[in-house]
Every structure is written in structure tokens, then in C-alpha cells.
C-alpha atoms as an extended CHARMM CRD file, in Angstrom:
* protein
*
        91  EXT
         1         1  MET       CA            -17.4080000000       64.1250000000      -32.0150000000  PROA      1               0.0000000000
         2         2  PRO       CA            -20.0940000000       62.4640000000      -34.1160000000  PROA      2               0.0000000000
         3         3  LYS       CA            -18.6490000000       61.4780000000      -37.5060000000  PROA      3               0.0000000000
         4         4  GLU       CA            -21.6620000000       62.9090000000      -39.2460000000  PROA      4               0.0000000000
         5         5  CYS       CA            -20.5840000000       66.4220000000      -38.1190000000  PROA      5               0.0000000000
         6         6  PHE       CA            -17.0590000000       65.7470000000      -39.2080000000  PROA      6               0.0000000000
         7         7  MET       CA            -18.2910000000       64.5040000000      -42.5710000000  PROA      7               0.0000000000
         8         8  VAL       CA            -20.5510000000       67.5530000000      -43.1300000000  PROA      8               0.0000000000
         9         9  ALA       CA            -17.5680000000       69.8660000000      -42.3090000000  PROA      9               0.0000000000
        10        10  LEU       CA            -15.3110000000       67.8200000000      -44.6500000000  PROA      10              0.0000000000
        11        11  VAL       CA            -17.8160000000       67.9060000000      -47.5390000000  PROA      11              0.0000000000
        12        12  ARG       CA            -18.1950000000       71.6070000000      -47.1430000000  PROA      12              0.0000000000
        13        13  GLY       CA            -14.4180000000       72.0570000000      -47.4250000000  PROA      13              0.0000000000
        14        14  GLN       CA            -14.1480000000       73.3320000000      -43.8630000000  PROA      14              0.0000000000
        15        15  LEU       CA            -12.1870000000       70.5260000000      -42.2450000000  PROA      15              0.0000000000
        16        16  GLN       CA            -11.0090000000       71.5300000000      -38.8430000000  PROA      16              0.0000000000
        17        17  THR       CA             -8.9760000000       69.5960000000      -36.3430000000  PROA      17              0.0000000000
        18        18  GLY       CA            -10.3960000000       70.6820000000      -32.9270000000  PROA      18              0.0000000000
        19        19  HSD       CA            -13.7110000000       69.9210000000      -31.3100000000  PROA      19              0.0000000000
        20        20  ILE       CA            -14.5130000000       73.5440000000      -30.7380000000  PROA      20              0.0000000000
        21        21  SER       CA            -13.8180000000       74.2790000000      -34.3950000000  PROA      21              0.0000000000
        22        22  VAL       CA            -16.2610000000       71.5820000000      -35.5360000000  PROA      22              0.0000000000
        23        23  ILE       CA            -18.9020000000       72.7400000000      -33.0410000000  PROA      23              0.0000000000
        24        24  SER       CA            -18.4450000000       76.3060000000      -34.3190000000  PROA      24              0.0000000000
        25        25  ILE       CA            -18.9360000000       75.1560000000      -37.9260000000  PROA      25              0.0000000000
        26        26  PHE       CA            -21.9890000000       73.1840000000      -36.9060000000  PROA      26              0.0000000000
        27        27  ASP       CA            -23.5550000000       76.1980000000      -35.1600000000  PROA      27              0.0000000000
        28        28  ARG       CA            -22.7060000000       78.5730000000      -38.0110000000  PROA      28              0.0000000000
        29        29  GLU       CA            -23.8200000000       76.3300000000      -40.9190000000  PROA      29              0.0000000000
        30        30  PHE       CA            -26.8340000000       74.5490000000      -39.3830000000  PROA      30              0.0000000000
        31        31  ILE       CA            -28.1460000000       76.3490000000      -36.2720000000  PROA      31              0.0000000000
        32        32  LEU       CA            -27.7810000000       80.0250000000      -37.2990000000  PROA      32              0.0000000000
        33        33  THR       CA            -29.2240000000       79.2630000000      -40.7610000000  PROA      33              0.0000000000
        34        34  GLY       CA            -32.2090000000       77.4350000000      -39.1960000000  PROA      34              0.0000000000
        35        35  LYS       CA            -31.4730000000       74.1270000000      -40.9240000000  PROA      35              0.0000000000
        36        36  ILE       CA            -31.3480000000       72.3620000000      -37.5660000000  PROA      36              0.0000000000
        37        37  ASP       CA            -33.0930000000       73.3750000000      -34.3670000000  PROA      37              0.0000000000
        38        38  LYS       CA            -31.0730000000       75.1830000000      -31.6390000000  PROA      38              0.0000000000
        39        39  TYR       CA            -31.9710000000       72.4270000000      -29.2680000000  PROA      39              0.0000000000
        40        40  TYR       CA            -29.4590000000       70.1380000000      -30.9000000000  PROA      40              0.0000000000
        41        41  SER       CA            -26.6840000000       72.8010000000      -30.5040000000  PROA      41              0.0000000000
        42        42  GLU       CA            -27.5290000000       72.8310000000      -26.7800000000  PROA      42              0.0000000000
        43        43  ILE       CA            -27.0930000000       69.0510000000      -26.6040000000  PROA      43              0.0000000000
        44        44  LEU       CA            -23.7870000000       69.2220000000      -28.4430000000  PROA      44              0.0000000000
        45        45  HSD       CA            -22.4570000000       72.0440000000      -26.2340000000  PROA      45              0.0000000000
        46        46  ASN       CA            -23.6480000000       70.2620000000      -23.0350000000  PROA      46              0.0000000000
        47        47  MET       CA            -21.9830000000       67.0200000000      -24.0360000000  PROA      47              0.0000000000
        48        48  PHE       CA            -18.7380000000       68.8390000000      -24.9500000000  PROA      48              0.0000000000
        49        49  ASN       CA            -18.6590000000       70.5930000000      -21.5910000000  PROA      49              0.0000000000
        50        50  ILE       CA            -19.2240000000       67.4150000000      -19.7570000000  PROA      50              0.0000000000
        51        51  ARG       CA            -16.3740000000       65.7590000000      -21.6470000000  PROA      51              0.0000000000
        52        52  GLN       CA            -14.0960000000       68.7140000000      -20.8880000000  PROA      52              0.0000000000
        53        53  LYS       CA            -14.9160000000       68.4960000000      -17.2020000000  PROA      53              0.0000000000
        54        54  GLY       CA            -14.2080000000       64.7230000000      -17.2300000000  PROA      54              0.0000000000
        55        55  ASP       CA            -10.9670000000       65.0530000000      -19.1890000000  PROA      55              0.0000000000
        56        56  TYR       CA             -9.4210000000       68.1960000000      -17.8040000000  PROA      56              0.0000000000
        57        57  LYS       CA            -11.0860000000       69.3380000000      -14.5870000000  PROA      57              0.0000000000
        58        58  GLU       CA            -11.8930000000       67.8270000000      -11.2250000000  PROA      58              0.0000000000
        59        59  LEU       CA            -12.8650000000       64.2450000000      -10.7590000000  PROA      59              0.0000000000
        60        60  ILE       CA            -16.5900000000       64.0900000000      -11.4380000000  PROA      60              0.0000000000
        61        61  GLU       CA            -18.9460000000       61.3700000000      -10.5740000000  PROA      61              0.0000000000
        62        62  ILE       CA            -21.5770000000       60.3830000000      -13.0900000000  PROA      62              0.0000000000
        63        63  THR       CA            -24.4980000000       58.3400000000      -11.9230000000  PROA      63              0.0000000000
        64        64  THR       CA            -26.0580000000       55.5110000000      -14.0310000000  PROA      64              0.0000000000
        65        65  GLU       CA            -29.0940000000       57.7510000000      -14.4150000000  PROA      65              0.0000000000
        66        66  ASP       CA            -26.9800000000       60.6550000000      -15.7530000000  PROA      66              0.0000000000
        67        67  ALA       CA            -25.1470000000       58.3350000000      -18.0960000000  PROA      67              0.0000000000
        68        68  ASN       CA            -28.4410000000       56.9790000000      -19.4300000000  PROA      68              0.0000000000
        69        69  ASP       CA            -29.8180000000       60.4540000000      -19.8720000000  PROA      69              0.0000000000
        70        70  HSD       CA            -26.7330000000       61.6170000000      -21.7380000000  PROA      70              0.0000000000
        71        71  PHE       CA            -26.7130000000       58.4860000000      -23.8650000000  PROA      71              0.0000000000
        72        72  GLY       CA            -30.3180000000       59.1690000000      -24.7620000000  PROA      72              0.0000000000
        73        73  LEU       CA            -29.5310000000       62.7540000000      -25.7460000000  PROA      73              0.0000000000
        74        74  ALA       CA            -26.5580000000       61.6110000000      -27.8630000000  PROA      74              0.0000000000
        75        75  GLN       CA            -28.8540000000       59.1600000000      -29.7090000000  PROA      75              0.0000000000
        76        76  GLU       CA            -31.3780000000       61.9470000000      -30.2740000000  PROA      76              0.0000000000
        77        77  PHE       CA            -28.6760000000       64.2040000000      -31.6720000000  PROA      77              0.0000000000
        78        78  LEU       CA            -27.3670000000       61.5370000000      -34.0180000000  PROA      78              0.0000000000
        79        79  GLU       CA            -30.8230000000       60.7460000000      -35.2440000000  PROA      79              0.0000000000
        80        80  CYS       CA            -31.3740000000       64.4520000000      -36.0510000000  PROA      80              0.0000000000
        81        81  ILE       CA            -28.0670000000       64.5430000000      -37.9790000000  PROA      81              0.0000000000
        82        82  ARG       CA            -28.9070000000       61.3650000000      -39.8970000000  PROA      82              0.0000000000
        83        83  ASN       CA            -32.3400000000       62.6850000000      -40.7650000000  PROA      83              0.0000000000
        84        84  TYR       CA            -30.8180000000       65.8790000000      -42.0690000000  PROA      84              0.0000000000
        85        85  LEU       CA            -28.2060000000       63.9970000000      -44.1380000000  PROA      85              0.0000000000
        86        86  ASP       CA            -30.8830000000       61.6810000000      -45.5910000000  PROA      86              0.0000000000
        87        87  LYS       CA            -32.6260000000       64.7780000000      -46.9810000000  PROA      87              0.0000000000
        88        88  ILE       CA            -29.5930000000       65.9180000000      -48.9120000000  PROA      88              0.0000000000
        89        89  PRO       CA            -29.8920000000       64.8930000000      -52.5650000000  PROA      89              0.0000000000
        90        90  VAL       CA            -27.1800000000       62.6430000000      -53.9380000000  PROA      90              0.0000000000
        91        91  GLN       CA            -25.3620000000       64.4330000000      -56.7640000000  PROA      91              0.0000000000
């Protein structure tokens, strides 16, 4: 889970311990309010589902191309979160 999401949840006083809890907070606080585009929620959910499959389901094979695609999406997601955090005024 990107530490930026964890930090936003912590700052908002909504610290949760599970991945799904943090994803739910992210969706509720940022996607449903329109602060961040739904596209980034889709990236986050997709990455979580892939992780779940890899950790708990059948053996899956990930090609180099798939890994590169997912890495690019993860970078895109992190860039979005960093841009959002940069816009928050320091108090």
C-alpha cells in the first residue's frame, strides 16, 4: 500500500490496519468526493486484486510486459497522490 495513502488516512484520524480498509477510506474520501479521478481508484483496486491472487490464490504467471505495465500504472498512481498532497497547504 503506498505510504501516501497511509499518511492521508493517518492525518485524517482514520488509521486502519488492513489494505481493504485503507482502500475504502481512499475511495470514500477522495474518489466519491471528486478530489481524485475514479481512474486512480481503478488502478488501486486492480493492483490489490493482482496482489491477492499472487499471495492467496493459484500460482499466476506474470510476464515481463505485464510487470512493466503494472509498474507504470503504480508510478502513475503515486504521481497523482504526490500531486494531490503537494496542493494541500501546510498549516
